[in-house]
């Protein structure tokens, strides 16, 4: 199944063609998610909330994502914060894709403390707040699609949303894990490593994608309101796609080992700094530790070419 | 031609492409490839496009295969190429030097010849970063099922970036 959703290409691989009813459910879930959470739509919930201000219940997805954001916010000492939307818009990454920074410095990113009440799943924001769930949103949607597939009885699949993916079941060659290349951020024909993926998810983040001018890209340090500069790309393997997505963002601000410590369920993290060799933690991964990857291959599980 | 040799040339061509893109330049490029220690030379004309890197590979292959006695397709030695492009501030160039040892790239050096202040800044950042950048392995050489990366980002964002590049280069 191939389709476009939330600004990226999706590809779902299953042993047999999916029933149309399952495809329809997936399409509906993707559309619904976009309608709730996209700051690029005038008619989305987060756009309306930012325009009006107020308190809303955020639903299951919102609760899962915003709870994780609270963990990220604490772990990164405030660097990861879903309220960076206004700073991104100031820098040019807005709904109209202006891609030209406004003059002057953006207003400081508001603190995340007290914004989301985890116990009641209520989100309270002031008028003008631009919520950006970019650090976890795509991963959450990959997990939602995976849940639809599981509920529909699918035992083996790969959900690939433009390079962030979740896998279940045996790999294409039977018991071997899915072999996933870590794409070189500066040369899409090359890889900086390869990992074996089974019953897990991987996410990638790079600052030269979704970059619109020198030094301007989508990974913002909420403490400064400016894009980060020390790391050019990250990858993370985790139990769920949302966790992998979150870990790949956290890895811009924390050493790989600390990302593993801060987020339960993250198996491995690989970081490409602006200078110096690759750094990683958690490789070889759980599959290797259990002796699961016994396939004779030129590359061992979770190798990085540093 | 071996993969390693093709890889070397591809790196050179993509470096020229990155330099041109970083400066929002247009894709007019003229390069000369020289095989230093083996006294072989060839000319190539990479531009920031796929077609260009193909023509680069072919031309460089002719130059190097004449001296194929070292066991690989490429003689060991130092190869350099100069890429030029037109930035909004005028023509600029960037020089890329690769050292090949047994068909493997053992060193990469990039020298900016930029004079335009903007290009100096863009190329400077590029030049500073490149020597440390992990070269990686060609996907063609890896047996993989999937690729984890961000290159499949699509939609309005990429279109807008292309528009801006087009305007900046015009």
Short mmCIF file of C-alpha atoms in Angstrom, two decimals:
data_model
loop_
_atom_site.label_atom_id
_atom_site.label_comp_id
_atom_site.label_asym_id
_atom_site.label_seq_id
_atom_site.Cartn_x
_atom_site.Cartn_y
_atom_site.Cartn_z
CA UNK A 1 0.00 0.00 0.00
CA UNK A 2 1.40 3.36 -1.09
CA UNK A 3 -0.02 6.75 -0.23
CA UNK A 4 0.84 10.33 0.75
CA UNK A 5 0.11 11.56 4.25
CA UNK A 6 1.27 14.30 6.66
CA UNK A 7 3.73 15.54 4.07
CA UNK A 8 5.59 12.31 3.36
CA UNK A 9 5.44 9.10 1.34
CA UNK A 10 4.04 6.02 3.07
CA UNK A 11 4.68 2.45 2.12
CA UNK A 12 3.14 -0.53 3.91
CA UNK A 13 4.57 -3.93 3.06
CA UNK A 14 2.53 -7.02 3.91
CA UNK A 15 2.82 -10.63 2.69
CA UNK A 16 -0.61 -10.39 1.04
CA UNK A 17 -2.39 -7.37 -0.37
CA UNK A 18 -4.35 -5.57 2.33
CA UNK A 19 -8.14 -5.73 2.18
CA UNK A 20 -9.64 -2.47 0.96
CA UNK A 21 -11.44 -2.04 4.27
CA UNK A 22 -8.11 -2.00 6.12
CA UNK A 23 -6.63 0.44 3.63
CA UNK A 24 -9.63 2.69 4.14
CA UNK A 25 -9.23 2.57 7.92
CA UNK A 26 -5.57 3.54 7.56
CA UNK A 27 -6.37 6.43 5.25
CA UNK A 28 -9.02 7.65 7.67
CA UNK A 29 -6.63 7.48 10.64
CA UNK A 30 -3.97 9.46 8.78
CA UNK A 31 -6.49 12.10 7.70
CA UNK A 32 -7.88 12.36 11.24
CA UNK A 33 -4.42 12.74 12.75
CA UNK A 34 -3.52 15.51 10.29
CA UNK A 35 -6.80 17.25 11.06
CA UNK A 36 -6.01 17.18 14.78
CA UNK A 37 -2.33 17.92 14.93
CA UNK A 38 -1.06 19.69 11.80
CA UNK A 39 0.00 23.26 12.34
CA UNK A 40 0.12 23.55 8.54
CA UNK A 41 -3.68 23.37 8.23
CA UNK A 42 -5.93 26.33 8.92
CA UNK A 43 -8.72 23.95 9.99
CA UNK A 44 -6.72 21.79 12.39
CA UNK A 45 -7.34 21.52 16.09
CA UNK A 46 -3.93 22.91 17.04
CA UNK A 47 -4.36 25.87 14.69
CA UNK A 48 -7.76 26.64 16.19
CA UNK A 49 -6.40 26.25 19.71
CA UNK A 50 -3.53 28.61 18.99
CA UNK A 51 -5.89 31.14 17.43
CA UNK A 52 -8.38 31.11 20.30
CA UNK A 53 -6.39 29.93 23.29
CA UNK A 54 -8.01 27.85 25.99
CA UNK A 55 -8.18 24.37 27.43
CA UNK A 56 -8.98 21.23 25.48
CA UNK A 57 -9.00 17.49 26.15
CA UNK A 58 -6.39 16.03 23.81
CA UNK A 59 -7.57 12.43 23.41
CA UNK A 60 -5.52 9.26 23.45
CA UNK A 61 -2.99 10.40 20.85
CA UNK A 62 -2.56 13.76 22.47
CA UNK A 63 -2.12 12.24 25.90
CA UNK A 64 0.50 9.75 24.65
CA UNK A 65 2.41 12.40 22.72
CA UNK A 66 2.27 15.15 25.32
CA UNK A 67 3.22 12.83 28.18
CA UNK A 68 6.25 11.84 26.14
CA UNK A 69 6.99 15.50 25.47
CA UNK A 70 6.96 16.11 29.21
CA UNK A 71 9.58 13.37 29.62
CA UNK A 72 11.63 14.83 26.76
CA UNK A 73 11.37 18.31 28.22
CA UNK A 74 12.71 17.14 31.57
CA UNK A 75 15.41 14.90 30.11
CA UNK A 76 16.78 17.61 27.79
CA UNK A 77 16.55 20.37 30.38
CA UNK A 78 13.94 22.19 28.32
CA UNK A 79 15.57 21.92 24.90
CA UNK A 80 12.75 19.79 23.49
CA UNK A 81 9.44 21.61 23.88
CA UNK A 82 6.30 21.36 21.71
CA UNK A 83 5.78 25.11 22.04
CA UNK A 84 8.60 25.85 19.55
CA UNK A 85 6.01 26.29 16.79
CA UNK A 86 6.05 30.07 16.99
CA UNK A 87 9.85 30.13 16.81
CA UNK A 88 9.75 27.87 13.75
CA UNK A 89 7.21 30.17 12.14
CA UNK A 90 9.38 33.17 12.96
CA UNK A 91 12.32 31.48 11.24
CA UNK A 92 10.22 30.88 8.13
CA UNK A 93 8.88 27.35 8.61
CA UNK A 94 5.22 28.35 8.67
CA UNK A 95 2.00 27.12 7.13
CA UNK A 96 2.62 29.10 3.94
CA UNK A 97 6.23 27.88 3.70
CA UNK A 98 7.46 31.47 3.72
CA UNK A 99 10.99 30.13 4.39
CA UNK A 100 12.26 33.61 5.07
CA UNK A 101 13.04 34.60 8.65
CA UNK A 102 11.25 37.58 10.12
CA UNK A 103 13.53 40.38 11.34
CA UNK A 104 14.80 40.25 14.90
CA UNK A 105 14.90 37.40 17.34
CA UNK A 106 11.84 35.20 17.89
CA UNK A 107 9.98 35.59 21.16
CA UNK A 108 11.28 33.22 23.82
CA UNK A 109 9.67 29.78 23.71
CA UNK A 110 7.21 29.54 26.63
CA UNK A 111 7.93 27.04 29.35
CA UNK A 112 6.22 23.66 29.04
CA UNK A 113 5.78 23.31 32.78
CA UNK A 114 2.13 23.44 33.80
CA UNK A 115 0.89 23.51 30.22
CA UNK A 116 -0.21 19.89 30.05
CA UNK A 117 -2.04 18.25 32.93
CA UNK A 118 -1.16 14.59 32.53
CA UNK A 119 -3.68 13.45 35.12
CA UNK A 120 -6.65 14.86 33.22
CA UNK A 121 -5.17 14.95 29.70
CA UNK A 122 -6.11 18.60 29.46
CA UNK A 123 -3.96 21.02 27.48
CA UNK A 124 -4.12 24.71 28.31
CA UNK A 125 -2.48 27.29 26.07
CA UNK A 126 -2.68 31.02 25.60
CA UNK A 127 -3.80 32.67 22.40
CA UNK A 128 -0.97 32.77 19.86
CA UNK A 129 0.64 29.55 21.02
CA UNK A 130 1.76 27.35 18.13
CA UNK A 131 1.97 23.71 19.15
CA UNK A 132 4.43 21.63 17.11
CA UNK A 133 4.40 17.90 17.79
CA UNK A 134 7.08 17.31 15.17
CA UNK A 135 9.40 15.39 17.51
CA UNK A 136 6.90 12.58 18.10
CA UNK A 137 3.93 13.08 15.77
CA UNK A 138 5.01 11.06 12.79
CA UNK A 139 6.12 8.20 15.02
CA UNK A 140 2.77 8.21 16.83
CA UNK A 141 0.95 7.99 13.51
CA UNK A 142 3.15 5.08 12.40
CA UNK A 143 2.18 3.31 15.63
CA UNK A 144 -1.51 4.04 15.01
CA UNK A 145 -1.27 2.52 11.54
CA UNK A 146 0.58 -0.48 12.99
CA UNK A 147 -2.22 -0.93 15.55
CA UNK A 148 -4.82 -0.94 12.78
CA UNK A 149 -2.85 -3.66 11.00
CA UNK A 150 -2.56 -5.76 14.16
CA UNK A 151 -6.26 -5.41 14.91
CA UNK A 152 -7.00 -6.48 11.34
CA UNK A 153 -5.08 -9.69 12.00
CA UNK A 154 -1.89 -8.87 10.14
CA UNK A 155 1.01 -10.88 11.58
CA UNK A 156 3.87 -9.40 9.56
CA UNK A 157 4.31 -5.94 8.13
CA UNK A 158 6.56 -2.96 7.70
CA UNK A 159 5.06 0.50 7.95
CA UNK A 160 7.49 2.97 6.36
CA UNK A 161 6.63 6.66 6.60
CA UNK A 162 9.33 8.35 4.57
CA UNK A 163 12.19 6.60 6.33
CA UNK A 164 10.70 6.23 9.80
CA UNK A 165 9.33 2.74 10.13
CA UNK A 166 7.89 0.04 12.35
CA UNK A 167 8.27 -3.65 11.73
CA UNK A 168 6.43 -6.71 13.00
CA UNK A 169 6.99 -10.38 12.33
CA UNK A 170 9.69 -12.18 10.41
CA UNK A 171 11.70 -10.30 7.83
CA UNK A 172 11.31 -10.66 4.07
CA UNK A 173 13.73 -13.62 4.13
CA UNK A 174 12.02 -15.55 6.89
CA UNK A 175 13.51 -15.42 10.36
CA UNK A 176 16.19 -12.83 9.64
CA UNK A 177 15.47 -9.29 10.81
CA UNK A 178 14.73 -6.49 8.41
CA UNK A 179 18.04 -4.98 7.39
CA UNK A 180 17.81 -1.20 7.46
CA UNK A 181 20.49 1.13 6.14
CA UNK A 182 21.14 4.39 7.96
CA UNK A 183 21.00 6.85 5.10
CA UNK A 184 23.91 9.28 4.77
CA UNK A 185 22.42 12.73 5.31
CA UNK A 186 24.58 14.31 2.62
CA UNK A 187 24.40 11.53 0.04
CA UNK A 188 21.24 9.48 -0.29
CA UNK A 189 23.08 6.81 -2.29
CA UNK A 190 25.21 5.94 0.71
CA UNK A 191 24.73 4.61 4.23
CA UNK A 192 26.64 5.30 7.45
CA UNK A 193 25.53 2.06 9.04
CA UNK A 194 23.05 -0.77 8.99
CA UNK A 195 20.83 -2.23 11.72
CA UNK A 196 18.68 -5.32 12.01
CA UNK A 197 15.08 -4.48 12.87
CA UNK A 198 12.48 -6.93 14.16
CA UNK A 199 9.30 -6.19 16.11
CA UNK A 200 10.66 -2.70 16.63
CA UNK A 201 10.79 0.75 15.07
CA UNK A 202 13.46 3.07 13.72
CA UNK A 203 13.38 6.81 13.18
CA UNK A 204 15.84 9.18 11.55
CA UNK A 205 16.29 12.90 11.81
CA UNK A 206 18.66 15.13 9.87
CA UNK A 207 19.14 18.87 9.89
CA UNK A 208 19.88 19.14 6.18
CA UNK A 209 16.38 17.86 5.43
CA UNK A 210 13.67 20.38 6.06
CA UNK A 211 16.37 23.02 5.92
CA UNK A 212 15.62 26.18 3.99
CA UNK A 213 18.70 28.34 4.38
CA UNK A 214 22.16 28.17 5.84
CA UNK A 215 21.80 27.26 9.50
CA UNK A 216 17.99 27.22 9.39
CA UNK A 217 16.24 23.90 9.85
CA UNK A 218 13.48 22.26 11.84
CA UNK A 219 15.33 21.02 14.94
CA UNK A 220 15.04 23.89 17.41
CA UNK A 221 16.57 24.27 20.84
CA UNK A 222 13.65 25.72 22.78
CA UNK A 223 16.02 27.36 25.26
CA UNK A 224 17.52 29.58 22.54
CA UNK A 225 14.80 29.48 19.89
CA UNK A 226 17.51 28.70 17.36
CA UNK A 227 18.24 25.60 15.27
CA UNK A 228 20.86 23.25 16.71
CA UNK A 229 24.27 23.11 15.07
CA UNK A 230 26.40 20.42 16.70
CA UNK A 231 24.66 17.36 15.30
CA UNK A 232 23.69 16.81 11.67
CA UNK A 233 21.79 13.52 11.86
CA UNK A 234 20.45 10.99 14.35
CA UNK A 235 18.82 7.56 14.27
CA UNK A 236 17.06 5.64 17.01
CA UNK A 237 15.69 2.12 17.34
CA UNK A 238 12.92 1.63 19.89
CA UNK A 239 9.94 -0.47 20.91
CA UNK A 240 7.52 1.92 19.22
CA UNK A 241 7.87 4.41 16.39
CA UNK A 242 6.86 7.27 18.68
CA UNK A 243 9.66 6.41 21.10
CA UNK A 244 12.14 6.09 18.23
CA UNK A 245 10.98 9.45 16.87
CA UNK A 246 11.36 11.07 20.30
CA UNK A 247 14.78 9.50 20.86
CA UNK A 248 16.05 10.70 17.49
CA UNK A 249 15.17 14.25 18.54
CA UNK A 250 16.56 13.87 22.06
CA UNK A 251 19.84 12.68 20.54
CA UNK A 252 20.42 16.20 19.21
CA UNK A 253 20.73 17.38 22.81
CA UNK A 254 21.93 14.38 24.84
CA UNK A 255 24.78 11.88 24.40
CA UNK A 256 23.47 8.56 22.99
CA UNK A 257 23.91 6.75 26.32
CA UNK A 258 21.81 9.35 28.14
CA UNK A 259 19.03 9.00 25.58
CA UNK A 260 18.84 5.29 26.39
CA UNK A 261 18.71 6.08 30.09
CA UNK A 262 16.12 8.83 29.77
CA UNK A 263 13.61 6.96 27.62
CA UNK A 264 12.53 3.41 28.49
CA UNK A 265 12.04 1.25 25.44
CA UNK A 266 14.77 2.84 23.33
CA UNK A 267 17.14 0.12 22.12
CA UNK A 268 19.83 1.99 20.19
CA UNK A 269 20.87 5.51 19.22
CA UNK A 270 23.31 6.64 16.52
CA UNK A 271 24.48 10.23 16.21
CA UNK A 272 26.43 11.92 13.43
CA UNK A 273 28.03 15.05 14.90
CA UNK A 274 28.93 18.01 12.70
CA UNK A 275 32.55 17.01 13.32
CA UNK A 276 34.15 13.74 14.26
CA UNK A 277 33.13 10.11 14.00
CA UNK A 278 29.71 8.60 14.58
CA UNK A 279 28.66 7.99 18.16
CA UNK A 280 26.29 5.24 19.17
CA UNK A 281 24.81 3.45 22.14
CA UNK A 282 22.92 0.21 22.36
CA UNK A 283 24.57 -1.49 19.37
CA UNK A 284 24.71 -4.42 18.95
CA UNK A 285 21.04 -4.39 19.71
CA UNK A 286 18.71 -6.72 21.56
CA UNK A 287 18.27 -9.04 18.58
CA UNK A 288 21.99 -9.69 18.50
CA UNK A 289 22.23 -10.15 22.25
CA UNK A 290 19.61 -12.88 22.01
CA UNK A 291 21.49 -14.51 19.18
CA UNK A 292 18.54 -13.88 16.90
CA UNK A 293 20.53 -12.51 14.00
CA UNK A 294 22.40 -15.61 12.89
CA UNK A 295 22.15 -14.87 9.20
CA UNK A 296 25.55 -14.95 7.51
CA UNK A 297 25.89 -11.41 6.26
CA UNK A 298 28.75 -9.17 5.30
CA UNK A 299 27.77 -6.79 8.09
CA UNK A 300 27.03 -7.64 11.68
CA UNK A 301 23.87 -6.44 13.38
CA UNK A 302 23.96 -2.76 14.10
CA UNK A 303 27.20 -1.75 12.52
CA UNK A 304 28.14 1.86 11.94
CA UNK A 305 30.84 2.77 9.47
CA UNK A 306 32.69 5.32 11.57
CA UNK B 1 35.35 0.26 -13.23
CA UNK B 2 35.30 -0.88 -9.62
CA UNK B 3 32.87 0.39 -7.09
CA UNK B 4 35.58 2.01 -5.07
CA UNK B 5 36.79 3.96 -8.05
CA UNK B 6 33.32 5.03 -8.99
CA UNK B 7 32.72 5.98 -5.38
CA UNK B 8 35.69 8.31 -5.41
CA UNK B 9 34.48 10.18 -8.44
CA UNK B 10 30.94 10.27 -7.17
CA UNK B 11 32.16 11.88 -3.97
CA UNK B 12 33.93 14.56 -5.96
CA UNK B 13 30.88 15.25 -8.07
CA UNK B 14 28.56 15.39 -5.09
CA UNK B 15 30.93 17.72 -3.26
CA UNK B 16 30.75 20.12 -6.17
CA UNK B 17 27.00 19.79 -6.11
CA UNK B 18 26.77 20.50 -2.39
CA UNK B 19 29.00 23.53 -2.75
CA UNK B 20 26.85 24.93 -5.50
CA UNK B 21 23.64 24.29 -3.61
CA UNK B 22 24.96 25.76 -0.40
CA UNK B 23 25.62 28.99 -2.19
CA UNK B 24 22.30 28.84 -4.01
CA UNK B 25 24.21 28.88 -7.25
CA UNK B 26 23.12 27.55 -10.60
CA UNK B 27 24.55 24.41 -12.01
CA UNK B 28 27.12 25.55 -14.55
CA UNK B 29 30.25 23.67 -13.64
CA UNK B 30 33.52 22.85 -15.30
CA UNK B 31 35.98 20.48 -13.73
CA UNK B 32 39.38 19.10 -14.44
CA UNK B 33 40.45 15.79 -12.92
CA UNK B 34 44.12 15.06 -12.62
CA UNK B 35 45.77 11.88 -11.50
CA UNK B 36 48.84 13.17 -9.76
CA UNK B 37 51.29 10.35 -9.05
CA UNK B 38 50.33 8.18 -11.97
CA UNK B 39 50.83 10.99 -14.46
CA UNK B 40 47.49 10.34 -16.02
CA UNK B 41 44.91 12.97 -16.56
CA UNK B 42 41.39 13.31 -17.68
CA UNK B 43 38.84 16.04 -17.84
CA UNK B 44 35.34 15.86 -16.53
CA UNK B 45 32.43 18.18 -16.26
CA UNK B 46 30.33 17.44 -13.22
CA UNK B 47 27.34 19.59 -12.63
CA UNK B 48 24.92 19.21 -9.74
CA UNK B 49 22.87 16.58 -11.53
CA UNK B 50 22.76 12.84 -12.05
CA UNK B 51 23.69 13.08 -15.70
CA UNK B 52 26.77 14.98 -14.80
CA UNK B 53 28.07 12.43 -12.33
CA UNK B 54 27.68 9.75 -14.99
CA UNK B 55 29.77 11.66 -17.47
CA UNK B 56 32.34 12.27 -14.74
CA UNK B 57 32.64 8.58 -14.05
CA UNK B 58 33.18 7.72 -17.68
CA UNK B 59 35.77 10.37 -18.31
CA UNK B 60 37.70 9.62 -15.16
CA UNK B 61 37.58 5.93 -15.94
CA UNK B 62 39.34 6.51 -19.24
CA UNK B 63 42.04 8.51 -17.57
CA UNK B 64 42.76 6.00 -14.87
CA UNK B 65 42.27 2.69 -16.63
CA UNK B 66 45.25 3.43 -18.81
CA UNK B 67 47.33 2.68 -15.73
CA UNK B 68 45.52 -0.27 -14.24
CA UNK B 69 48.56 -2.23 -13.12
CA UNK B 70 48.15 -1.74 -9.37
CA UNK B 71 45.48 -4.40 -9.08
CA UNK B 72 42.56 -1.97 -8.85
CA UNK B 73 40.92 -0.03 -11.57
CA UNK B 74 42.39 3.20 -10.28
CA UNK B 75 46.07 3.85 -9.72
CA UNK B 76 46.93 4.98 -6.23
CA UNK B 77 47.46 8.68 -6.08
CA UNK B 78 45.95 12.04 -5.49
CA UNK B 79 43.13 13.25 -7.67
CA UNK B 80 41.85 16.76 -7.64
CA UNK B 81 39.01 18.53 -9.34
CA UNK B 82 37.83 22.10 -9.40
CA UNK B 83 34.14 22.79 -9.51
CA UNK B 84 32.88 26.16 -10.51
CA UNK B 85 29.42 27.60 -10.37
CA UNK B 86 27.65 30.92 -10.57
CA UNK B 87 26.51 32.22 -7.22
CA UNK B 88 24.30 35.29 -6.83
CA UNK B 89 27.53 37.19 -6.13
CA UNK B 90 29.29 35.99 -9.27
CA UNK B 91 31.32 32.96 -10.35
CA UNK B 92 33.00 30.95 -7.59
CA UNK B 93 34.95 27.73 -7.42
CA UNK B 94 35.80 24.99 -4.97
CA UNK B 95 38.65 22.51 -5.23
CA UNK B 96 38.29 18.92 -4.08
CA UNK B 97 41.29 16.62 -3.61
CA UNK B 98 40.92 12.88 -3.03
CA UNK B 99 43.68 10.45 -2.13
CA UNK B 100 43.13 6.94 -3.44
CA UNK B 101 44.88 3.96 -1.88
CA UNK B 102 44.04 0.51 -3.25
CA UNK B 103 40.82 1.85 -4.72
CA UNK B 104 39.72 3.29 -1.37
CA UNK B 105 39.42 6.96 -0.56
CA UNK B 106 41.91 7.58 2.22
CA UNK B 107 41.68 11.36 2.42
CA UNK B 108 39.43 14.16 1.31
CA UNK B 109 40.44 17.79 1.16
CA UNK B 110 38.33 20.69 0.06
CA UNK B 111 39.67 24.18 -0.64
CA UNK B 112 37.39 27.10 -1.22
CA UNK B 113 38.41 29.71 -3.77
CA UNK B 114 35.44 31.89 -2.95
CA UNK B 115 35.84 35.65 -2.91
CA UNK B 116 32.24 36.72 -2.63
CA UNK B 117 31.52 37.26 1.10
CA UNK B 118 28.40 35.09 1.08
CA UNK B 119 30.14 32.29 -0.74
CA UNK B 120 33.09 32.48 1.63
CA UNK B 121 30.71 31.96 4.50
CA UNK B 122 28.78 29.09 2.88
CA UNK B 123 31.82 27.37 1.50
CA UNK B 124 33.73 27.96 4.71
CA UNK B 125 31.22 26.02 6.71
CA UNK B 126 31.20 23.34 4.06
CA UNK B 127 34.98 23.14 3.93
CA UNK B 128 35.31 23.05 7.71
CA UNK B 129 32.90 20.20 8.05
CA UNK B 130 33.77 17.96 5.19
CA UNK B 131 37.03 16.37 6.29
CA UNK B 132 35.34 14.99 9.37
CA UNK B 133 32.20 13.82 7.67
CA UNK B 134 31.76 10.08 7.63
CA UNK B 135 32.07 8.86 4.04
CA UNK B 136 29.90 5.80 4.57
CA UNK B 137 29.31 2.88 2.23
CA UNK B 138 27.44 2.91 -1.07
CA UNK B 139 23.96 1.46 -0.72
CA UNK B 140 24.67 -0.61 -3.82
CA UNK B 141 27.32 -2.44 -1.79
CA UNK B 142 24.94 -3.21 1.08
CA UNK B 143 22.29 -5.88 1.12
CA UNK B 144 19.45 -4.02 2.81
CA UNK B 145 15.68 -4.16 2.82
CA UNK B 146 14.98 -0.58 3.82
CA UNK B 147 16.60 2.80 4.26
CA UNK B 148 16.11 4.92 7.38
CA UNK B 149 16.52 8.55 6.51
CA UNK B 150 14.73 11.78 5.87
CA UNK B 151 15.27 12.07 2.14
CA UNK B 152 11.73 11.06 1.28
CA UNK B 153 10.32 14.22 2.80
CA UNK B 154 7.89 15.48 0.23
CA UNK B 155 5.16 17.96 -0.33
CA UNK B 156 5.06 21.70 -0.20
CA UNK B 157 8.21 22.13 1.82
CA UNK B 158 10.51 20.72 -0.82
CA UNK B 159 8.69 22.58 -3.56
CA UNK B 160 9.11 25.84 -1.68
CA UNK B 161 12.83 25.21 -1.19
CA UNK B 162 13.23 24.49 -4.90
CA UNK B 163 11.40 27.70 -5.74
CA UNK B 164 13.69 29.71 -3.51
CA UNK B 165 16.78 28.09 -4.98
CA UNK B 166 15.47 28.88 -8.44
CA UNK B 167 14.88 32.50 -7.54
CA UNK B 168 18.26 32.83 -5.88
CA UNK B 169 19.99 31.37 -8.90
CA UNK B 170 18.11 33.44 -11.45
#
